[in-house]
Coordinates of C-alpha atoms in Angstrom, one line a residue:
M1 CA 74.7 107.7 -13.1
G2 CA 70.9 107.2 -13.6
K3 CA 69.3 103.8 -13.8
K4 CA 68.7 102.7 -17.3
I5 CA 65.0 102.5 -18.1
K6 CA 63.8 99.2 -19.5
V7 CA 61.5 99.5 -22.5
H8 CA 58.5 97.1 -22.6
P9 CA 58.7 94.6 -25.5
A10 CA 55.3 95.8 -26.8
D11 CA 56.8 99.3 -27.2
L12 CA 59.8 97.9 -28.9
A13 CA 57.6 95.9 -31.3
E14 CA 55.6 99.1 -32.1
A15 CA 58.8 101.0 -33.0
L16 CA 60.1 98.1 -35.1
G17 CA 56.9 97.8 -37.0
K18 CA 57.5 101.3 -38.5
L19 CA 60.9 100.4 -39.9
D20 CA 61.7 99.4 -43.4
K21 CA 62.8 95.7 -44.1
E22 CA 66.5 96.3 -43.8
S23 CA 66.3 98.4 -40.6
L24 CA 63.8 96.0 -39.1
Y25 CA 66.3 93.1 -39.6
Q26 CA 69.3 94.9 -38.2
Q27 CA 67.5 96.3 -35.2
F28 CA 65.8 93.0 -34.3
N29 CA 69.1 91.1 -34.4
Q30 CA 70.6 93.5 -31.8
Y31 CA 68.5 91.9 -29.1
N32 CA 69.2 88.7 -27.2
L33 CA 67.1 85.6 -27.9
E34 CA 64.8 86.0 -24.9
L35 CA 63.9 89.6 -25.8
K36 CA 63.5 88.7 -29.5
L37 CA 60.9 86.1 -28.6
E38 CA 58.9 88.6 -26.5
I39 CA 59.1 91.3 -29.2
F40 CA 58.1 88.9 -31.9
S41 CA 54.9 87.9 -30.0
F42 CA 53.9 91.6 -30.0
L43 CA 54.6 92.3 -33.7
E44 CA 51.6 92.6 -36.1
K45 CA 51.2 89.6 -38.4
D46 CA 52.5 91.4 -41.5
V47 CA 55.6 92.6 -39.7
Q48 CA 56.2 89.0 -38.4
Y49 CA 56.0 87.7 -42.0
R50 CA 58.3 90.5 -43.2
L51 CA 60.8 89.8 -40.5
A52 CA 60.7 86.0 -41.0
R53 CA 61.5 86.4 -44.7
S54 CA 64.5 88.6 -43.8
L55 CA 66.1 86.1 -41.3
S56 CA 68.6 83.5 -42.4
E57 CA 67.7 79.8 -42.2
S58 CA 69.7 79.4 -39.0
Q59 CA 68.2 82.5 -37.4
L60 CA 64.7 81.5 -38.4
T61 CA 65.3 78.0 -37.0
E62 CA 66.4 79.3 -33.7
L63 CA 63.4 81.7 -33.5
L64 CA 60.8 79.1 -34.4
N65 CA 62.1 76.5 -32.1
N66 CA 61.9 78.8 -29.1
L67 CA 58.7 80.6 -29.9
K68 CA 55.6 79.7 -27.7
P69 CA 53.6 77.1 -29.6
D70 CA 50.4 79.3 -29.8
I71 CA 52.3 82.3 -31.2
R72 CA 54.1 80.0 -33.7
N73 CA 50.8 78.4 -34.7
Q74 CA 49.2 81.8 -35.3
L75 CA 52.2 82.6 -37.5
F76 CA 51.6 79.5 -39.6
S77 CA 47.8 79.9 -39.8
D78 CA 47.7 82.3 -42.8
L79 CA 50.7 80.8 -44.7
P80 CA 50.4 78.6 -47.8
D81 CA 50.9 74.9 -47.3
N82 CA 54.3 74.7 -49.0
L83 CA 55.7 77.4 -46.7
I84 CA 54.2 75.8 -43.6
K85 CA 55.9 72.6 -44.6
Y86 CA 59.3 74.3 -45.0
L87 CA 59.0 76.1 -41.7
I88 CA 57.9 73.0 -39.8
N89 CA 60.9 71.1 -41.1
L90 CA 63.1 73.7 -39.4
L91 CA 61.8 72.6 -36.0
N92 CA 63.4 70.0 -33.8
E93 CA 61.4 66.8 -33.3
R94 CA 59.7 67.9 -30.1
E95 CA 58.6 71.3 -31.4
K96 CA 57.6 69.7 -34.8
Q97 CA 55.2 67.3 -33.0
L98 CA 53.7 70.1 -31.0
A99 CA 53.2 72.2 -34.2
L100 CA 51.7 69.3 -36.2
K101 CA 49.3 68.6 -33.3
L102 CA 48.0 72.1 -33.1
I103 CA 47.7 72.5 -36.9
G104 CA 45.8 69.2 -37.0
Y105 CA 42.7 70.8 -35.4
A106 CA 39.9 72.5 -37.5
E107 CA 40.8 76.0 -38.6
N108 CA 38.0 77.6 -36.6
S109 CA 38.4 75.5 -33.4
I110 CA 39.6 76.9 -30.1
A111 CA 42.4 74.3 -30.1
R112 CA 44.2 76.4 -32.8
L113 CA 44.8 79.0 -30.0
M114 CA 45.9 76.6 -27.3
T115 CA 49.4 76.1 -25.9
P116 CA 50.7 72.9 -24.4
M117 CA 52.9 75.0 -22.0
Y118 CA 51.2 74.7 -18.6
V119 CA 51.8 73.0 -15.3
Q120 CA 49.9 69.8 -14.4
V121 CA 50.1 67.8 -11.2
R122 CA 48.7 64.6 -9.7
P123 CA 46.2 64.4 -6.8
Y124 CA 48.8 62.6 -4.6
F125 CA 51.3 65.5 -4.8
T126 CA 51.8 67.6 -1.7
V127 CA 51.8 71.4 -1.9
E128 CA 55.6 71.3 -1.3
H129 CA 56.0 68.8 -4.1
V130 CA 53.9 71.1 -6.4
F131 CA 56.2 74.1 -5.8
K132 CA 59.2 72.0 -6.5
H133 CA 57.5 70.9 -9.7
I134 CA 56.7 74.5 -10.6
K135 CA 60.4 75.5 -10.2
L136 CA 61.4 72.7 -12.6
F137 CA 58.8 73.2 -15.3
G138 CA 57.1 76.5 -14.6
K139 CA 59.5 78.8 -16.5
K140 CA 58.1 77.8 -19.9
A141 CA 54.5 77.8 -18.8
E142 CA 52.2 80.3 -20.5
T143 CA 50.6 81.2 -17.1
L144 CA 51.0 80.1 -13.5
N145 CA 47.7 81.5 -12.3
F146 CA 46.2 78.0 -12.4
I147 CA 47.7 74.6 -11.8
Y148 CA 45.9 71.7 -13.5
V149 CA 45.2 68.4 -11.7
V150 CA 45.0 65.3 -13.8
D151 CA 44.6 61.5 -13.1
E152 CA 46.8 58.7 -14.3
N153 CA 45.2 58.8 -17.7
N154 CA 45.8 62.6 -18.0
V155 CA 42.1 63.3 -17.6
L156 CA 41.5 66.7 -16.1
I157 CA 39.8 66.5 -12.7
D158 CA 40.2 70.0 -11.4
D159 CA 42.2 73.2 -11.5
L160 CA 43.6 75.2 -8.6
K161 CA 44.5 78.8 -8.2
I162 CA 48.1 79.4 -7.2
G163 CA 46.7 81.5 -4.3
E164 CA 45.1 78.4 -2.8
L165 CA 48.4 76.6 -2.8
L166 CA 50.3 79.6 -1.3
L167 CA 47.8 79.6 1.7
A168 CA 47.9 75.8 2.2
D169 CA 50.3 73.9 4.5
A170 CA 53.4 72.4 2.8
D171 CA 52.4 68.8 3.6
T172 CA 48.8 69.2 2.4
K173 CA 47.9 66.8 -0.4
I174 CA 46.3 68.2 -3.6
S175 CA 43.5 65.7 -3.3
E176 CA 42.5 67.5 -0.1
L177 CA 42.2 70.9 -1.9
I178 CA 40.3 69.8 -5.1
D179 CA 36.5 69.8 -5.3
Y180 CA 36.2 68.5 -8.9
N181 CA 34.4 71.8 -9.9
F182 CA 36.1 73.4 -12.9
A183 CA 35.4 74.9 -16.3
A184 CA 37.0 73.6 -19.5
I185 CA 36.5 73.8 -23.3
K186 CA 36.4 70.9 -25.7
A187 CA 39.2 71.1 -28.3
A188 CA 36.7 71.0 -31.3
T189 CA 34.6 73.9 -29.9
P190 CA 34.3 76.7 -32.5
M191 CA 36.0 79.9 -31.5
E192 CA 32.8 81.9 -31.3
E193 CA 31.3 79.5 -28.7
A194 CA 34.6 79.5 -26.8
F195 CA 34.6 83.3 -26.6
E196 CA 31.2 83.1 -24.9
I197 CA 32.6 80.5 -22.4
F198 CA 35.5 82.8 -21.5
Q199 CA 33.0 85.7 -20.9
K200 CA 30.8 83.5 -18.8
Y201 CA 33.5 82.3 -16.4
D202 CA 35.6 85.5 -16.5
R203 CA 38.9 83.5 -16.4
S204 CA 42.4 84.5 -17.5
A205 CA 43.0 81.0 -18.9
L206 CA 40.8 77.9 -19.5
P207 CA 41.9 74.3 -20.1
I208 CA 41.3 72.6 -23.4
T209 CA 40.3 68.9 -23.3
T210 CA 39.4 66.1 -25.7
E211 CA 35.8 64.7 -25.8
N212 CA 37.0 62.2 -23.2
G213 CA 38.2 64.9 -20.9
V214 CA 42.0 64.4 -21.5
L215 CA 43.9 67.7 -21.0
V216 CA 45.7 68.7 -24.2
G217 CA 46.4 72.4 -23.6
I218 CA 45.2 75.8 -22.3
V219 CA 44.1 79.0 -23.9
T220 CA 44.9 82.3 -22.3
F221 CA 42.7 85.4 -22.4
D222 CA 45.2 87.5 -24.3
D223 CA 45.0 85.1 -27.3
V224 CA 41.2 85.2 -27.1
L225 CA 41.3 89.1 -27.1
D226 CA 43.5 89.1 -30.2
Q227 CA 41.0 86.8 -32.0
I228 CA 38.0 88.9 -30.9
A229 CA 39.7 92.0 -32.2
D230 CA 40.3 90.3 -35.6
R231 CA 36.8 89.0 -35.7
D232 CA 35.3 92.4 -34.9
T233 CA 37.5 94.1 -37.5
E234 CA 36.3 91.6 -40.1
D235 CA 32.7 92.2 -39.2
I236 CA 33.0 95.9 -39.3
H237 CA 34.6 95.8 -42.7
R238 CA 31.8 93.5 -44.0
F239 CA 29.1 95.5 -42.4
G240 CA 30.5 98.6 -44.3
G241 CA 30.1 96.7 -47.5
M242 CA 33.6 95.5 -48.3
D243 CA 35.9 92.5 -47.8
E244 CA 38.0 92.5 -44.7
L245 CA 41.6 93.8 -44.9
D246 CA 44.4 91.4 -44.4
V247 CA 46.6 94.0 -42.7
A248 CA 46.2 97.4 -41.2
Y249 CA 44.6 100.1 -43.3
T250 CA 47.8 102.2 -43.3
K251 CA 49.8 99.2 -44.6
T252 CA 47.4 98.1 -47.3
P253 CA 48.5 99.0 -50.8
L254 CA 46.2 101.3 -52.7
M255 CA 45.3 98.7 -55.4
K256 CA 44.6 96.1 -52.7
L257 CA 42.3 98.6 -51.0
I258 CA 40.5 99.2 -54.3
Q259 CA 40.2 95.5 -54.9
K260 CA 38.7 94.9 -51.5
R261 CA 36.1 97.6 -52.0
A262 CA 35.3 97.4 -55.7
G263 CA 33.5 94.1 -55.7
W264 CA 30.9 95.1 -53.2
L265 CA 30.4 98.5 -54.7
V266 CA 29.7 97.0 -58.1
I267 CA 27.2 94.5 -56.5
L268 CA 25.5 97.3 -54.6
F269 CA 25.5 99.6 -57.7
L270 CA 23.8 96.8 -59.8
S271 CA 21.3 96.4 -56.9
E272 CA 20.5 100.1 -56.8
M273 CA 19.7 99.9 -60.5
L274 CA 16.5 98.2 -59.4
T275 CA 15.6 101.5 -57.7
A276 CA 15.9 103.2 -61.0
S277 CA 13.7 100.5 -62.6
A278 CA 11.1 101.0 -59.9
M279 CA 11.1 104.8 -60.5
A280 CA 10.7 104.1 -64.2
Y281 CA 7.7 101.9 -63.5
Y282 CA 6.0 104.8 -61.7
D283 CA 7.0 107.4 -64.2
G284 CA 3.3 107.9 -65.2
E285 CA 2.4 108.8 -61.6
I286 CA 5.4 111.0 -61.2
E287 CA 4.6 112.8 -64.5
K288 CA 1.0 113.5 -63.2
A289 CA 2.1 114.5 -59.7
V290 CA 5.7 115.8 -59.8
V291 CA 5.3 116.7 -56.2
L292 CA 5.6 113.1 -55.3
A293 CA 9.2 113.0 -56.5
L294 CA 10.2 115.6 -53.9
F295 CA 9.7 113.1 -51.1
V296 CA 11.4 110.1 -52.7
P297 CA 14.8 110.7 -51.0
L298 CA 13.1 111.3 -47.7
I299 CA 11.1 108.1 -47.9
I300 CA 13.8 105.7 -49.0
S301 CA 16.6 107.1 -46.8
S302 CA 14.3 106.8 -43.7
G303 CA 13.7 103.1 -44.5
G304 CA 17.4 102.5 -45.2
N305 CA 18.4 104.2 -42.0
S306 CA 15.9 102.2 -39.9
G307 CA 17.1 99.0 -41.5
S308 CA 20.7 99.7 -40.9
Q309 CA 20.0 100.5 -37.3
A310 CA 18.1 97.3 -36.8
A311 CA 20.8 95.2 -38.5
S312 CA 23.6 96.8 -36.4
L313 CA 21.7 96.1 -33.2
I314 CA 20.9 92.5 -34.0
I315 CA 24.3 91.6 -35.4
R316 CA 26.1 93.0 -32.4
A317 CA 23.7 91.2 -30.0
M318 CA 24.4 88.0 -31.9
A319 CA 28.2 88.6 -31.6
L320 CA 27.9 89.1 -27.8
G321 CA 25.7 86.0 -27.5
E322 CA 22.7 88.0 -26.2
I323 CA 20.4 86.5 -28.7
K324 CA 20.3 83.1 -30.5
L325 CA 18.5 81.7 -33.5
K326 CA 15.6 80.5 -31.3
D327 CA 15.0 84.2 -30.2
W328 CA 13.8 85.2 -33.7
W329 CA 10.2 85.6 -32.7
Y330 CA 11.0 87.6 -29.6
V331 CA 13.1 89.9 -31.7
M332 CA 10.4 90.2 -34.4
K333 CA 7.8 91.3 -31.8
R334 CA 10.2 94.0 -30.4
E335 CA 11.1 95.2 -33.9
I336 CA 7.5 95.4 -35.0
S337 CA 6.7 97.6 -32.0
S338 CA 9.9 99.6 -32.5
G339 CA 9.2 100.0 -36.3
L340 CA 5.6 101.2 -35.7
I341 CA 6.6 103.7 -33.0
L342 CA 9.7 105.0 -35.0
G343 CA 7.7 105.1 -38.2
G344 CA 4.9 106.9 -36.4
I345 CA 7.3 109.6 -35.1
L346 CA 8.7 110.2 -38.6
G347 CA 5.3 110.1 -40.1
I348 CA 4.0 112.8 -37.8
I349 CA 7.1 115.0 -38.5
G350 CA 6.6 114.5 -42.2
F351 CA 3.0 115.5 -42.0
L352 CA 3.8 118.6 -39.9
R353 CA 6.5 119.6 -42.3
I354 CA 4.1 119.7 -45.3
L355 CA 1.4 121.4 -43.2
V356 CA 3.7 124.1 -41.9
W357 CA 5.3 124.7 -45.4
Q358 CA 1.8 124.9 -46.9
E359 CA 0.3 127.2 -44.2
L360 CA 3.4 129.6 -44.2
G361 CA 3.5 129.7 -48.0
I362 CA 7.0 128.4 -48.2
Y363 CA 5.9 125.9 -50.8
D364 CA 2.5 125.3 -52.4
Y365 CA 1.6 121.7 -52.6
G366 CA -1.7 122.4 -54.3
V367 CA -5.3 121.9 -53.4
Y368 CA -4.7 118.3 -52.5
W369 CA -1.9 119.0 -50.1
L370 CA -3.7 117.2 -47.3
Y371 CA -3.8 113.9 -49.3
I372 CA -0.1 114.4 -50.2
A373 CA 0.7 114.9 -46.5
L374 CA -1.2 111.7 -45.6
S375 CA 0.5 109.8 -48.4
V376 CA 4.0 110.8 -47.1
S377 CA 3.3 110.2 -43.4
I378 CA 1.6 106.8 -43.9
S379 CA 4.4 105.8 -46.3
L380 CA 7.0 106.7 -43.7
L381 CA 5.2 104.6 -41.1
F382 CA 5.2 101.5 -43.3
V383 CA 8.6 102.0 -44.9
V384 CA 10.3 102.5 -41.6
L385 CA 8.4 99.4 -40.2
W386 CA 9.6 97.4 -43.3
G387 CA 13.1 98.6 -43.0
T388 CA 13.3 97.7 -39.3
L389 CA 11.9 94.2 -40.0
S390 CA 14.2 93.7 -42.9
G391 CA 17.3 94.8 -41.0
S392 CA 16.5 92.5 -38.1
V393 CA 15.4 89.4 -40.0
I394 CA 18.2 89.2 -42.5
P395 CA 20.9 88.4 -39.9
F396 CA 18.7 85.5 -38.6
V397 CA 18.3 84.1 -42.1
L398 CA 22.0 84.3 -42.7
R399 CA 22.9 82.6 -39.4
K400 CA 20.3 79.9 -40.1
F401 CA 22.2 79.0 -43.3
G402 CA 25.5 79.1 -41.6
L403 CA 26.6 82.4 -43.0
D404 CA 28.2 85.3 -41.2
P405 CA 25.4 87.7 -40.1
A406 CA 27.8 90.6 -40.7
T407 CA 27.3 90.0 -44.4
A408 CA 23.9 91.8 -43.9
S409 CA 25.8 95.0 -44.3
A410 CA 24.2 98.4 -43.9
P411 CA 24.5 99.1 -47.7
F412 CA 22.9 95.8 -48.5
V413 CA 19.9 96.4 -46.2
A414 CA 19.6 100.0 -47.4
T415 CA 19.6 98.8 -51.1
L416 CA 16.8 96.3 -50.4
V417 CA 14.7 98.8 -48.5
D418 CA 15.3 101.5 -51.2
V419 CA 13.6 99.4 -53.9
S420 CA 10.7 98.1 -51.7
G421 CA 10.3 101.5 -50.1
L422 CA 9.5 103.1 -53.5
I423 CA 6.9 100.4 -54.2
I424 CA 5.3 101.1 -50.8
Y425 CA 5.3 104.8 -51.3
F426 CA 3.8 104.9 -54.7
T427 CA 1.2 102.3 -53.8
I428 CA 0.0 104.3 -50.8
A429 CA 0.1 107.6 -52.8
G430 CA -2.0 105.8 -55.5
L431 CA -4.6 105.0 -52.9
F432 CA -4.8 108.5 -51.5
L433 CA -4.5 110.5 -54.7
A434 CA -6.5 108.3 -57.1
G435 CA -9.1 110.4 -58.9
K436 CA -7.4 113.6 -57.7
L437 CA -3.8 114.1 -58.9
L438 CA -3.6 110.6 -60.4

């Protein structure tokens, strides 16, 4: 008889997430408690909530009291206060204190992701003593990659890789192995800053300490990755000109999807009405030289595209920590150069397009075709330059005022450049065509 293949809890969670409420409940309860806890940690948030609502009070109590503190805290994070209070009261006294401690930190602090389940030792322990300690307390630890060394006041003084202990002699004291060189994150550190610290040190887990250096928990890289994915999803939605979705696209009801998108669409539509107002302001010029209207889409789309490109680059660089607020002038110098070169390239192409069409007889732009070509090409240069500068400066302005740079969405930048691009275009056309077509 063949050996039974063990299915990974992540695969089981994926399969459960596709079931209806009743089937989800029945299937989940077929597993033993240990497997339930593993599966639950891999379920998407909305499936976790759906399952929690299906369980009886006794089943929910058993689940919550045995869940890892960081997983439980993430479950609580998006729930209303009255429901959090109900769930916390289902916990035993020890787990309740852990939950209240984690919830007590600021919502955006890295402490919200930490777990108090780790192994800590004292400097006077021997390596043999440490391994006995690990056998006693290591089963519930989030990770055993690192062992944390604390003094009598629970102040973190070092961390040791498990490999260092495995290679040391059994009677070696921990004080002989430590060098007091370690990386840690303060509990109140905002998540964005903490993500950068994780990237800098390339660690699977980092200790969390108070301002006085007292060890209060650890954060593992898998929890950080989940938060980065949530943050990037939120930023992408905002950059597309909509509010972020609370659950996956395929699980979001149609009316909720419309609600998330309608607000921004209305705002952008009202903003685009300024474009119509700008066109109306120049209706006299358009009436005298209808040919100018032919190039309006070309001009404003080029400016909007260059602005969207710049905004995308700057916002992503900010998210990765490549540029800070203090780098604004460095960015401006680069974007001025980029805008001039890109605008010059499009300006030359625009000029050649009019020249070729005129010479081949594809379209007759009239006796003043050269001035029209110059108007279009010079306008493209300045509109692309303006779009590039707008797209790069807006994220800095938003970050300066403590707002999310992703709010500088591509549609928002494009709308801004559409209106200003028309003004630039017709102003330049007025200079070249005054006394001729105008």
